[in-house]
Structures are given as structure tokens and as C-alpha cells.
Coordinates of C-alpha atoms in Angstrom, one line a residue:
Chain A
M1 CA 153.2 199.2 88.0
S2 CA 155.7 196.3 89.1
E3 CA 158.6 195.1 87.5
V4 CA 158.7 192.1 85.2
L5 CA 162.2 190.2 85.2
V6 CA 162.9 189.0 81.7
L7 CA 166.0 186.9 81.7
I8 CA 167.9 187.4 78.7
D9 CA 168.7 185.0 76.3
H10 CA 172.1 185.1 74.7
V11 CA 175.0 184.0 73.0
D12 CA 178.3 186.0 74.6
G13 CA 176.1 188.9 74.0
A14 CA 174.6 188.2 71.4
V15 CA 170.8 188.7 72.0
R16 CA 168.0 185.7 70.7
K17 CA 165.3 187.3 69.3
P18 CA 163.2 185.0 71.9
T19 CA 164.3 187.0 74.6
Y20 CA 162.1 190.4 72.7
E21 CA 159.3 188.3 72.5
L22 CA 159.5 187.9 76.1
L23 CA 159.7 191.8 76.5
A24 CA 156.6 192.0 75.0
I25 CA 154.6 189.8 77.2
A26 CA 156.3 191.4 80.0
K27 CA 155.0 194.9 78.9
R28 CA 151.4 193.2 79.1
L29 CA 152.1 192.4 82.6
G30 CA 153.8 195.5 84.2
E31 CA 157.3 196.9 83.4
P32 CA 160.2 195.3 81.6
S33 CA 163.2 194.8 83.6
A34 CA 165.9 193.1 81.3
V35 CA 168.3 190.4 83.3
F36 CA 171.8 189.7 81.3
I37 CA 174.0 187.1 82.9
G38 CA 177.5 187.8 81.2
G39 CA 180.2 188.9 80.3
A40 CA 181.0 192.3 81.7
D41 CA 182.5 193.7 78.4
Q42 CA 179.3 192.4 77.0
A43 CA 176.5 194.1 79.0
S44 CA 176.3 197.4 77.7
G45 CA 175.6 195.7 74.0
A46 CA 173.2 193.4 75.5
A47 CA 171.4 196.6 77.0
E48 CA 170.9 198.7 74.2
A49 CA 169.7 195.8 72.1
V50 CA 166.5 195.2 74.9
K51 CA 166.4 198.7 75.5
K52 CA 165.4 199.2 71.4
Y53 CA 162.5 196.4 72.4
G54 CA 161.0 198.2 75.7
A55 CA 163.1 197.4 78.5
E56 CA 163.0 200.2 81.2
K57 CA 165.8 198.9 83.0
V58 CA 168.4 196.7 82.7
Y59 CA 170.3 194.6 85.3
T60 CA 173.7 193.9 84.7
V61 CA 175.2 190.4 86.4
D62 CA 179.2 189.7 85.6
D63 CA 179.5 185.9 85.2
T64 CA 183.0 186.1 85.9
E65 CA 182.6 184.0 88.5
I66 CA 179.9 181.2 87.5
K67 CA 180.4 181.2 83.7
G68 CA 181.3 177.3 83.4
Y69 CA 178.6 176.5 85.7
L70 CA 175.4 174.3 84.6
V71 CA 172.2 176.3 85.3
A72 CA 172.1 176.3 89.8
P73 CA 174.0 179.7 89.9
K74 CA 171.6 182.0 87.7
A75 CA 168.8 180.4 89.8
E76 CA 170.7 182.0 92.8
V77 CA 171.0 185.5 90.6
L78 CA 167.2 185.2 89.7
Q79 CA 166.2 184.7 93.1
Q80 CA 168.2 187.3 94.9
L81 CA 166.9 190.4 92.2
A82 CA 163.1 189.0 92.8
E83 CA 163.7 188.8 96.5
K84 CA 165.1 192.8 95.6
T85 CA 162.6 193.9 93.4
S86 CA 159.7 191.7 94.3
P87 CA 158.5 191.4 90.7
A88 CA 154.9 190.8 89.2
A89 CA 156.6 187.9 86.9
I90 CA 159.7 186.0 86.0
L91 CA 159.8 185.3 82.4
I92 CA 162.6 182.6 80.9
S93 CA 162.8 181.5 77.3
S94 CA 161.5 177.6 77.4
S95 CA 164.8 176.0 76.5
F96 CA 166.4 173.2 78.5
E97 CA 168.4 175.6 80.6
G98 CA 165.6 178.2 80.7
K99 CA 163.2 175.4 81.9
E100 CA 165.6 174.1 84.4
I101 CA 167.1 177.6 85.9
A102 CA 162.7 178.5 86.5
G103 CA 162.6 174.8 88.4
R104 CA 165.3 175.9 90.8
L105 CA 164.0 178.9 91.1
A106 CA 160.6 178.0 91.7
I107 CA 161.8 176.2 95.1
K108 CA 163.8 178.8 95.9
L109 CA 161.0 181.2 96.0
K110 CA 158.9 179.2 96.6
S111 CA 156.4 180.1 93.6
G112 CA 154.5 178.4 91.2
I113 CA 155.7 177.5 88.0
I114 CA 154.1 177.5 84.7
T115 CA 156.2 176.0 81.7
D116 CA 156.1 176.1 78.0
A117 CA 153.8 178.7 77.3
V118 CA 152.6 179.7 73.9
D119 CA 150.2 182.8 75.1
V120 CA 150.2 185.0 78.1
Q121 CA 148.0 187.5 78.8
S122 CA 147.3 189.7 81.7
S123 CA 144.4 189.3 83.8
E124 CA 143.1 191.1 87.3
G125 CA 144.3 187.4 89.3
G126 CA 147.7 187.8 87.4
P127 CA 149.1 186.6 84.5
V128 CA 146.7 184.0 82.8
T129 CA 148.6 181.0 80.7
T130 CA 148.2 179.1 77.6
Q131 CA 149.8 175.9 77.2
S132 CA 149.7 173.1 74.2
V133 CA 149.6 169.7 75.6
F134 CA 148.6 165.8 74.6
A135 CA 151.0 166.3 71.3
G136 CA 149.2 169.8 70.3
N137 CA 145.6 168.2 70.9
F138 CA 144.4 170.3 74.1
T139 CA 145.0 173.5 75.3
V140 CA 145.4 174.3 78.8
Q141 CA 144.3 177.8 80.7
A142 CA 146.5 178.4 83.6
K143 CA 147.8 180.9 86.4
V144 CA 150.2 180.5 89.4
T145 CA 148.6 180.9 92.4
K146 CA 151.5 181.7 94.6
G147 CA 154.4 183.4 95.7
T148 CA 155.8 185.1 91.6
P149 CA 154.4 183.8 88.8
I150 CA 157.6 181.8 86.8
I151 CA 157.1 181.8 83.9
T152 CA 159.0 179.7 80.7
V153 CA 157.8 180.9 77.2
K154 CA 157.9 178.9 73.8
P155 CA 159.3 180.8 71.4
N156 CA 157.1 182.6 69.1
A157 CA 153.8 183.3 71.7
A158 CA 154.8 186.9 70.5
A159 CA 155.6 189.5 68.0
P160 CA 159.0 191.4 69.5
E161 CA 157.7 195.0 70.0
E162 CA 159.9 197.7 69.0
G163 CA 160.0 200.9 71.0
D164 CA 162.8 202.3 73.2
G165 CA 162.5 201.8 77.2
A166 CA 164.4 204.2 79.6
G167 CA 166.7 201.1 79.5
A168 CA 168.0 202.0 82.5
V169 CA 171.2 199.7 83.4
E170 CA 172.1 198.9 87.3
E171 CA 174.4 196.3 87.7
F172 CA 173.8 193.7 90.8
A173 CA 176.0 191.8 92.2
A174 CA 174.9 188.5 93.5
T175 CA 176.1 186.3 95.9
I176 CA 176.9 182.5 94.2
S177 CA 176.8 179.8 97.3
D178 CA 179.7 176.8 96.4
A179 CA 176.8 174.5 96.1
A180 CA 175.6 176.2 92.7
K181 CA 179.3 175.4 91.4
S182 CA 179.2 171.7 91.3
A183 CA 178.8 170.7 87.9
K184 CA 181.0 172.2 85.5
I185 CA 180.7 172.9 82.1
V186 CA 183.9 171.2 80.7
A187 CA 184.3 172.0 76.8
S188 CA 181.7 173.6 74.8
Q189 CA 181.3 173.9 71.2
P190 CA 179.2 176.3 69.2
R191 CA 176.8 175.2 66.9
Q192 CA 177.7 175.8 63.2
A193 CA 175.5 178.6 61.8
S194 CA 173.3 177.0 58.6
G195 CA 172.8 179.9 57.0
R196 CA 169.0 179.0 57.2
P197 CA 166.4 180.2 59.4
E198 CA 166.3 179.1 63.0
L199 CA 164.1 175.9 63.0
T200 CA 161.6 176.8 66.1
E201 CA 161.6 181.1 65.0
A202 CA 161.4 179.8 61.0
A203 CA 157.9 180.9 59.0
I204 CA 158.1 177.9 57.0
V205 CA 159.5 174.8 58.1
V206 CA 160.7 171.7 55.4
A207 CA 161.1 168.6 57.2
G208 CA 162.4 165.2 56.1
G209 CA 161.8 161.7 57.6
R210 CA 162.7 158.0 56.7
G211 CA 161.2 158.0 52.8
T212 CA 164.7 160.5 52.6
G213 CA 166.3 156.9 52.8
G214 CA 169.3 159.4 53.9
N215 CA 168.9 162.2 51.5
F216 CA 168.3 165.4 52.5
E217 CA 169.0 167.2 49.5
P218 CA 165.3 167.5 47.7
I219 CA 164.7 169.0 51.1
E220 CA 167.2 171.2 51.6
G221 CA 166.6 172.3 47.8
F222 CA 162.9 172.9 49.0
A223 CA 163.5 174.4 51.8
D224 CA 166.0 177.4 50.3
A225 CA 163.3 177.9 47.7
L226 CA 160.8 179.0 49.9
G227 CA 163.1 180.6 52.7
A228 CA 162.8 177.7 55.1
A229 CA 164.0 176.0 57.8
V230 CA 165.4 172.7 57.3
G231 CA 163.8 170.0 60.2
A232 CA 163.5 166.5 60.3
S233 CA 162.0 163.5 62.2
R234 CA 163.6 161.2 64.7
A235 CA 163.8 158.2 62.3
A236 CA 165.9 160.5 60.2
V237 CA 168.0 161.7 63.0
D238 CA 168.5 157.9 64.6
S239 CA 169.3 156.8 61.3
G240 CA 172.3 159.2 61.1
W241 CA 171.1 161.5 58.5
T242 CA 170.9 165.1 60.3
P243 CA 171.9 166.1 63.3
H244 CA 169.6 165.8 66.5
T245 CA 169.1 170.0 66.8
F246 CA 166.9 169.3 63.8
Q247 CA 164.9 166.5 65.3
I248 CA 161.0 167.9 65.2
G249 CA 158.8 166.1 67.8
Q250 CA 158.5 165.1 71.6
T251 CA 162.2 165.1 72.2
G252 CA 163.0 167.8 69.6
K253 CA 162.2 170.8 69.0
T254 CA 158.5 171.8 68.5
V255 CA 157.6 174.2 66.2
S256 CA 154.2 176.1 65.0
P257 CA 155.1 177.8 61.5
Q258 CA 152.6 179.6 59.1
L259 CA 153.8 177.1 56.4
Y260 CA 155.1 173.1 57.6
V261 CA 155.9 170.7 54.5
A262 CA 156.5 167.4 55.8
N263 CA 158.1 164.5 53.1
G264 CA 158.6 161.1 54.0
I265 CA 157.4 161.2 57.2
S266 CA 154.7 159.1 58.4
G267 CA 153.0 161.3 60.8
A268 CA 153.4 159.0 64.6
I269 CA 152.1 161.1 67.8
Q270 CA 155.5 161.8 69.1
H271 CA 155.8 163.8 65.5
R272 CA 152.9 165.2 65.7
A273 CA 153.5 166.8 68.8
G274 CA 156.0 169.1 67.5
M275 CA 154.2 170.5 64.3
Q276 CA 150.3 170.1 65.0
T277 CA 150.2 173.6 65.9
S278 CA 151.2 174.6 62.2
K279 CA 149.0 177.0 60.6
T280 CA 149.2 175.3 57.2
I281 CA 150.2 171.7 57.2
V282 CA 151.3 170.3 53.9
A283 CA 152.7 166.6 52.9
V284 CA 154.1 164.3 50.5
N285 CA 154.3 160.6 51.4
K286 CA 154.5 157.4 49.1
D287 CA 152.1 155.6 51.6
D288 CA 148.8 157.3 51.0
E289 CA 147.5 155.8 54.1
A290 CA 150.5 157.6 56.3
P291 CA 148.5 158.9 59.4
I292 CA 150.6 162.7 58.2
F293 CA 147.6 162.6 55.8
E294 CA 145.1 163.3 58.6
L295 CA 146.4 166.5 59.5
V296 CA 147.5 167.9 56.2
D297 CA 146.0 171.0 54.3
F298 CA 147.0 169.7 51.3
G299 CA 149.2 165.9 50.2
V300 CA 150.5 164.5 47.6
V301 CA 151.2 160.9 47.4
G302 CA 154.2 160.2 45.4
D303 CA 157.9 160.0 45.4
L304 CA 159.3 163.0 47.7
H305 CA 162.8 162.3 45.0
T306 CA 160.5 163.4 42.1
V307 CA 158.2 165.7 43.7
L308 CA 160.1 167.7 45.4
P309 CA 162.7 168.5 42.5
A310 CA 160.1 169.4 39.9
A311 CA 158.4 171.9 42.6
T312 CA 161.4 173.5 43.4
E313 CA 162.1 174.2 40.2
Q314 CA 159.1 175.4 40.0
I315 CA 159.2 177.3 42.6
N316 CA 162.3 179.2 41.8
K317 CA 160.9 179.9 37.9
R318 CA 158.0 181.5 39.4
K319 CA 160.5 184.1 41.5
G320 CA 162.1 184.6 38.5
Chain B
M1 CA 176.9 152.3 93.8
N2 CA 173.5 152.9 95.0
I3 CA 171.1 154.1 92.5
V4 CA 167.7 155.6 92.6
V5 CA 165.9 155.9 88.7
C6 CA 163.0 158.0 88.7
V7 CA 159.9 156.8 86.5
K8 CA 156.8 157.9 85.7
H9 CA 153.7 155.9 85.1
V10 CA 151.3 158.1 82.3
P11 CA 148.7 157.6 79.9
D12 CA 149.9 156.0 76.8
A13 CA 150.5 158.7 74.1
T14 CA 149.1 156.7 71.5
A15 CA 145.8 156.4 73.2
D16 CA 142.4 159.1 73.6
R17 CA 144.3 160.9 76.5
R18 CA 142.3 163.5 78.1
F19 CA 141.1 165.7 81.3
E20 CA 138.9 165.2 84.5
S21 CA 136.5 167.2 85.4
D22 CA 138.4 168.8 87.8
N23 CA 141.1 169.6 85.0
T24 CA 143.6 167.1 86.2
V25 CA 145.3 164.6 83.9
D26 CA 142.6 161.3 83.7
R27 CA 145.1 158.7 85.0
V28 CA 142.7 155.8 85.4
G29 CA 140.3 156.1 82.1
V30 CA 143.2 155.7 80.0
D31 CA 145.5 153.4 79.4
G32 CA 149.1 154.0 81.3
L33 CA 152.5 152.6 81.0
L34 CA 155.9 153.3 81.9
S35 CA 156.6 156.8 80.4
E36 CA 158.4 156.6 77.0
L37 CA 161.5 158.4 78.1
D38 CA 161.6 157.3 81.6
E39 CA 162.9 153.7 79.9
Y40 CA 166.0 155.3 78.4
A41 CA 166.7 156.6 82.4
V42 CA 166.7 152.5 83.3
E43 CA 168.9 151.6 80.4
Q44 CA 171.1 154.4 81.4
A45 CA 171.1 153.1 85.3
L46 CA 171.6 149.5 84.6
Q47 CA 174.4 150.1 81.9
I48 CA 176.0 152.7 84.5
K49 CA 175.7 149.2 86.9
E50 CA 176.9 146.4 84.2
K51 CA 180.0 148.9 83.4
S52 CA 181.0 149.4 87.4
D53 CA 184.1 147.4 89.0
N54 CA 181.6 145.8 91.0
P55 CA 177.9 145.3 89.4
E56 CA 176.7 142.7 92.2
E57 CA 177.4 145.5 94.6
T58 CA 175.6 148.4 92.6
K59 CA 172.4 148.7 93.0
V60 CA 169.2 150.1 91.0
T61 CA 165.8 151.3 92.6
A62 CA 162.8 152.2 90.4
L63 CA 161.0 154.9 92.0
C64 CA 157.2 156.2 91.0
V65 CA 155.2 158.5 92.5
G66 CA 151.8 157.8 90.9
P67 CA 148.3 156.1 91.9
E68 CA 147.8 152.2 92.7
K69 CA 147.9 151.3 89.4
A70 CA 151.4 153.3 88.5
V71 CA 153.0 150.2 90.1
D72 CA 153.0 148.8 86.4
A73 CA 155.3 151.2 85.5
V74 CA 157.5 150.0 88.6
R75 CA 157.4 146.5 87.1
K76 CA 158.3 147.0 83.7
A77 CA 161.2 148.7 85.3
L78 CA 162.2 145.4 87.5
Q79 CA 161.7 143.7 84.8
M80 CA 164.3 145.2 82.2
G81 CA 166.6 144.8 85.1
A82 CA 165.9 147.3 88.3
D83 CA 166.7 145.6 91.4
E84 CA 164.5 146.7 94.0
G85 CA 161.3 149.2 93.2
I86 CA 159.2 151.5 95.3
L87 CA 155.5 153.1 94.3
V88 CA 154.9 156.1 96.6
S89 CA 151.3 156.3 96.6
D90 CA 148.7 158.2 98.7
E91 CA 145.2 159.6 97.8
A92 CA 146.1 163.0 99.1
I93 CA 149.3 163.4 96.1
A94 CA 146.6 163.4 93.8
G95 CA 146.9 166.6 91.2
S96 CA 150.1 167.7 92.8
D97 CA 152.0 170.4 90.7
Y98 CA 155.8 169.9 90.0
V99 CA 157.0 171.3 93.2
A100 CA 154.9 169.2 95.3
T101 CA 155.6 166.3 93.1
S102 CA 159.6 167.0 93.4
L103 CA 159.2 167.2 97.1
V104 CA 157.4 163.7 98.0
L105 CA 160.4 162.1 95.5
A106 CA 163.0 164.2 96.9
K107 CA 161.7 162.7 100.4
A108 CA 161.5 159.0 98.9
I109 CA 165.1 159.3 98.0
S110 CA 166.2 160.6 100.9
K111 CA 164.3 157.3 102.4
A112 CA 165.7 155.4 100.1
G113 CA 169.2 156.1 101.1
E114 CA 168.7 155.9 105.0
E115 CA 170.9 152.7 105.3
R116 CA 173.1 153.5 102.2
A117 CA 173.3 157.2 100.9
V118 CA 172.0 157.5 97.2
D119 CA 175.1 158.2 95.0
L120 CA 173.1 159.1 91.5
V121 CA 169.4 159.9 90.9
I122 CA 168.4 159.4 87.3
C123 CA 165.6 160.6 85.5
G124 CA 164.3 161.0 81.8
M125 CA 164.3 164.3 79.8
A126 CA 160.4 165.0 80.4
S127 CA 157.4 163.2 81.0
T128 CA 155.6 162.3 78.0
D129 CA 152.4 163.9 79.9
A130 CA 152.9 166.8 81.1
A131 CA 156.4 167.4 79.3
G132 CA 157.9 170.0 81.6
S133 CA 160.9 168.7 81.9
V134 CA 161.6 171.0 85.3
V135 CA 161.1 167.9 88.5
P136 CA 164.8 166.5 88.0
A137 CA 166.2 170.1 88.6
M138 CA 163.8 170.7 91.0
L139 CA 164.7 166.9 92.5
A140 CA 168.4 168.6 92.5
E141 CA 167.2 171.9 94.3
Q142 CA 165.1 170.2 96.9
L143 CA 168.2 167.4 97.9
N144 CA 170.7 170.6 97.4
L145 CA 172.6 168.1 94.4
P146 CA 174.5 169.0 91.6
Q147 CA 172.2 168.4 88.3
V148 CA 174.1 167.0 85.4
T149 CA 171.1 167.1 83.0
F150 CA 170.1 166.5 79.4
A151 CA 172.9 163.9 78.8
S152 CA 172.8 162.5 75.1
V153 CA 176.0 160.4 76.0
V154 CA 176.8 159.3 79.6
E155 CA 180.4 157.9 80.9
T156 CA 181.0 157.5 84.3
Q157 CA 184.1 156.4 86.1
G158 CA 184.5 156.0 90.2
D159 CA 182.4 158.7 91.5
Q160 CA 182.8 161.2 88.5
V161 CA 179.8 161.5 85.7
R162 CA 180.8 163.1 82.4
V163 CA 177.7 163.8 79.6
K164 CA 177.6 165.3 76.4
R165 CA 174.4 167.8 76.1
D166 CA 172.9 169.3 72.9
G167 CA 171.8 172.3 73.7
D168 CA 170.0 175.1 71.7
T169 CA 173.4 177.0 70.9
A170 CA 176.1 174.3 72.0
T171 CA 176.8 171.3 72.6
E172 CA 178.3 171.2 76.2
V173 CA 180.3 168.4 77.9
I174 CA 179.1 168.8 81.5
G175 CA 181.2 167.1 84.7
G176 CA 180.7 166.4 88.3
T177 CA 180.9 164.4 91.3
M178 CA 178.8 162.4 92.5
P179 CA 176.0 162.5 94.4
L180 CA 174.3 164.0 91.6
V181 CA 170.8 164.0 90.0
L182 CA 171.4 163.3 86.5
S183 CA 169.2 163.2 83.5
V184 CA 169.2 161.4 80.1
T185 CA 168.1 162.3 76.6
D186 CA 166.2 159.2 74.0
Q187 CA 169.6 159.8 72.6
T188 CA 171.3 158.4 75.1
G189 CA 170.4 154.6 73.3
E190 CA 167.9 152.2 72.6
A191 CA 166.3 150.8 75.8
R192 CA 166.4 147.0 76.4
Y193 CA 163.1 144.8 76.3
P194 CA 162.5 142.7 79.1
S195 CA 163.3 139.0 78.3
F196 CA 161.3 136.3 79.8
K197 CA 163.6 136.0 82.2
G198 CA 163.8 139.1 83.4
I199 CA 159.9 138.8 83.3
M200 CA 160.1 136.2 85.2
A201 CA 163.0 137.3 87.7
A202 CA 161.0 140.5 88.4
K203 CA 158.3 138.8 90.5
K204 CA 160.6 137.7 93.1
K205 CA 162.4 141.3 93.2
P206 CA 161.7 143.6 96.4
L207 CA 158.7 145.9 95.8
E208 CA 157.3 148.2 98.7
T209 CA 155.0 150.6 98.8
W210 CA 155.2 153.8 101.2
S211 CA 152.6 156.7 102.0
L212 CA 153.2 160.4 102.8
S213 CA 153.0 159.6 106.2
D214 CA 155.9 156.7 105.7
L215 CA 158.0 160.0 104.4
G216 CA 157.4 162.1 107.0
V217 CA 155.5 164.3 104.2
D218 CA 152.1 165.9 105.8
A219 CA 149.5 165.7 103.1
G220 CA 148.7 169.0 103.7
D221 CA 152.1 170.1 101.7
V222 CA 150.8 168.2 98.4
G223 CA 148.0 167.7 96.0
L224 CA 145.6 169.7 93.7
S225 CA 144.1 171.8 96.5
V226 CA 147.1 173.0 97.6
A227 CA 149.5 173.5 94.2
W228 CA 151.0 176.6 93.5
T229 CA 149.6 176.7 90.2
Q230 CA 145.7 176.6 88.9
V231 CA 144.6 174.8 85.8
E232 CA 141.3 177.3 84.7
D233 CA 140.5 175.2 81.4
T234 CA 141.0 172.9 79.1
T235 CA 139.9 173.1 75.7
E236 CA 140.5 169.9 72.9
R237 CA 141.8 171.2 69.9
P238 CA 139.1 171.2 66.9
P239 CA 140.2 168.6 64.6
R240 CA 141.6 169.6 61.4
S241 CA 139.4 169.9 58.7
A242 CA 140.1 167.2 56.0
G243 CA 142.4 168.8 53.1
E244 CA 143.2 168.3 49.8
I245 CA 145.2 165.1 49.0
V246 CA 146.6 164.6 45.2
K247 CA 147.8 161.3 43.6
D248 CA 151.3 162.4 41.7
E249 CA 150.9 161.0 38.3
D250 CA 153.4 162.4 35.5
G251 CA 154.8 165.0 37.7
S252 CA 151.3 166.6 38.3
G253 CA 152.0 166.2 41.7
A254 CA 154.7 168.9 41.8
T255 CA 152.3 171.3 39.6
A256 CA 149.4 170.6 42.5
L257 CA 151.9 171.5 45.0
T258 CA 153.3 174.7 43.7
E259 CA 150.0 176.1 42.8
F260 CA 148.4 175.2 46.5
L261 CA 151.5 177.5 47.6
A262 CA 150.6 180.2 44.9
S263 CA 147.4 179.8 46.2
K264 CA 148.6 180.8 49.7
K265 CA 150.9 183.2 49.2
F266 CA 154.0 181.0 50.5
I267 CA 155.9 182.0 47.1

């Protein structure tokens, strides 16, 4: 069986959950080989972590030389690994960086690329991807027809599967061109942990928009009662009420949780693009003509500033 | 400075977007416009020009690849204030994938820089139709240039570019030296509306249309038939069935909401 390369998404050696989802997909397509590009002292920890989720091989690439440069060096590493291993596919997380590595890699390897897959299955003709397009109004089935399929995969596209792989570690020394080292990361500020679930990974998302009037307390209280992540519409972000990292929609995050609760959000197409595929949708909005009500399984026409705190209290009571 | 800003003509996101029978995006039957996310790229190009030491010497060219009617996207950019426009249009390009699109754009940028080298290529963060976000990185690869991408704040000084980039796990400051490819997000700031004066002035600005042969691109290297990816099927998501909507009266809304969440086992 051919190897399937999975680029490990990590922060200082701490492997992020989407990597485990990629490994689960890789098992469907061949033998999962994880690729760790990072500090040499972090490699063994990361290798242990991915082994538990089925990595048969772990290629570790010391990033001392390339740390601090944007995207291009990682594309060169993957190119050289792909030339060495002739993989059946290359899977990368659909982050900004992941998609750009994939883009450069596709040109280098003369291979087709598919972005933002929400599912990947094997078929005789190679991996078949599912994408959600046009603000979630259509799903598209596609496959790569030339070269090595390079696929970037959205969070939650598969459930992580625990189960040890061989986890054989192999150091890989890549040759990085000077041209790849031209866009430099001058400074980096790690994001503060909110203590709530990650927006793209959460089972429940509670979001607030213009209707909050800038007061997110009812949103956060309700989210915490449900153990949910907090999100926001672009209107709330543009007003400076909440950081851009919380934005859900076309130019923010795409979420597809079990439950999405939109509060004081009208439901413009740009917002829908980020949440329309949620399983259950609930909205609270004063305006009974807000388009968000066209999407909901359950809606309350009312003021979020009274409805949410009251509901939060009831939920907390039920939980005892 | 010589700036090329890439603009895409896309089906209006608020219209009924759909696919053709060959699974390509319907670009003819649905009203199109300049991709909203590319307006921010045009805006940043104009701001860089205006803030530069010598605005008169700085040229902003709007470049678009698309069918004939995509010229509307170039016109909008000219109305906003771009100096010149280029539409690359050729039937053979229809159905091109990201790779072929980036090839055509790269060749057009090279041609646009024949007399005066291009210092800066500016793109939006994604198109509003395909939303792949990969073309700027591919362009950088095709042109063998650095990329400084997904900028939420852009600063330039001479040939130096410095941007803020908000990633999933960190906020970074990225620096690069021109020539390079820059992509900008909607966080960079409102795009200007064309003024009446701008609309009138745009009519007199140079607007060229190039074909593949003008670029020296073989028609056999682009288009649907040679795409490196193939769409096998497109399916419209069934409309969501109408949900229950209650009106909050004297706190009934909160109770109804809690009951609903409990019935679905979210509590």
C-alpha cells in the first residue's frame, strides 16, 4: 500500500486535533505517514502523539534553518518528501498556511489540488472529495486527475481514530533554497486561550451579532451554560466588539457544529457561508423578518438581552 | 512603483448561484460583479500609491482573467481609481483550475512588466465563488516571488512591505522586500466607492484585452479539458424545512428555548 503524507499541524510541538482527523482519512487511502516540521527537541513528543492515531511512519524535519519564514520552505520540504516516497495523496489542514503550502506544492509537483474538503473517501480512481460551496448551498464531488492528489481538509471532516501505528521515526534532511527564505516572520504573538472550546472544533457554537449592541455577556453566559464556543458575525467584529478570530462567515471561520445559536445576527449570505451546514440552527432576534429565521429549526422573536440570561439561568438550574 | 492588482469577476453571492451541465460555475446566466474581497485589494493598491513618495510615478493596473463580460470587474477597479486595466479573455481558458488560472495570471503579469518591472502584485484573500485562497500563493510560486499573504494591516516603506497576519494560533508580523505577491483580507479597511468623477475618468483610461496567444500560453495548457482536478458531481443542498418560531412574551421565549434544547439533548 502506498504512503499518504499528512502534514502535522502543531504549535511548538503540541499536535492540533485536525491532524488526527487527517490521519483517520489517510488510513482510508493508504498507509499514514505523518510529517513533522518543527524543533528537533519537539519531534519525539509529536511522533508519539501521531503514532497513537495510526501513523505508521513519522518523518521529522528539523526546522532550525527555516523557522521564521513563511510557507515556501515547508512546500519545498513536502516536495522533496513526495519525490522520495511517491505518496498516494498529501493531506494538509485547511488553514491559511496549510492552503498556501498546498498551493505552492501543487505547482512544484505538477499535481492537482482540492481545497477545503469536508470529506474524503477512497475510490478506484483515487481519493474523492466532498466540498461545500456557494455559501453551503451546493456540495461538490471532485477528484484529482493529474499527479499526486493534494487535498486540504477542513476541521471536523472526520472523527479521529485512536489505534497505534508503527510510528517509525525517520529524520529527513531537506534542502531549502534561498528564494524560499524571503518572506520573514518578524514577530509572532500566540493567541490567548479563552478557556472555551476551539470555534472550529466545538460541538455547540453560540454567536452574537449587531443585536448585542456590543454587550457579549449574555452570549458568553449562554455559551458557558452549554459548554459552547463563542463566535461573532462580521458586524460585531467590524464594530470592534470582538476579535476577528471569532468571526464566522465568508471571511472568517466556517463552522459546522451539532448546534448553532445565532443571536442578534440577521443572517446575510456572507454569514450563512460560515454556518449553514450546522446540524441544528437556533436564532434569537428582535426582528421577525430577519433572514436567519429562514434557516432555523427553532427561533425566538425577542430581545437577546432578556431571553438569553433567562434561558441561561434555566439551563444552569436543570444541570443542578 | 508598478503595482498589478488581480481582480476576479464572480457571480453575485446574493443571486441564485449555480453550475452548468459540465459542472463549471455558471458565469453567464447569473449576474456578475467585481469580487467583494478583491475590492479590498484595489483599495490597498490605491492607498499604497497615494502614500508613496511619488504617487504620480506609481501605476496601478487592474488585471482580470475571465469571459468578455468580466471586463465589468476591471471597469469597477478603474472607477475606484486604478490607472490602467487588462482583461485576459480567451474561450480556451473557460473551466481552468487554480493551476491554469495562476499560470495565465503569471504570464499576464510578466507581460505587464515588460517595459517596467512589476514591484507588487496584490490579490484579495479569496474569491467569493471558488473561495480557494490558493491563487496568490500559486502566483508567487509561478513568478518565483516571495508571498506576504492574508494581511489584515499593510505598511510599505520604499521597497519594504510589512503586514499583520491573523492566523489560527498566532498573530504574526511578516516582512518582505519587493517584488512580491501580497494578499489582503477584508480587515484592511473599507473599500472606497467610485465617485462620479471617478466613473467619468474611468471611461478614458487605457483598457487592453489580451488573448492567450498575446501571452504566449498554449491553449492546450489551460481550460476544463486539461484541468488537473475534475468535478464529478454537484448537488444542491435541499432547503431546510421550516422551523418553529415563537414570539417572546413575558419570558416565554427563554422557557421555549430551553425546552427545545432539552428535547434535542443539548442540555
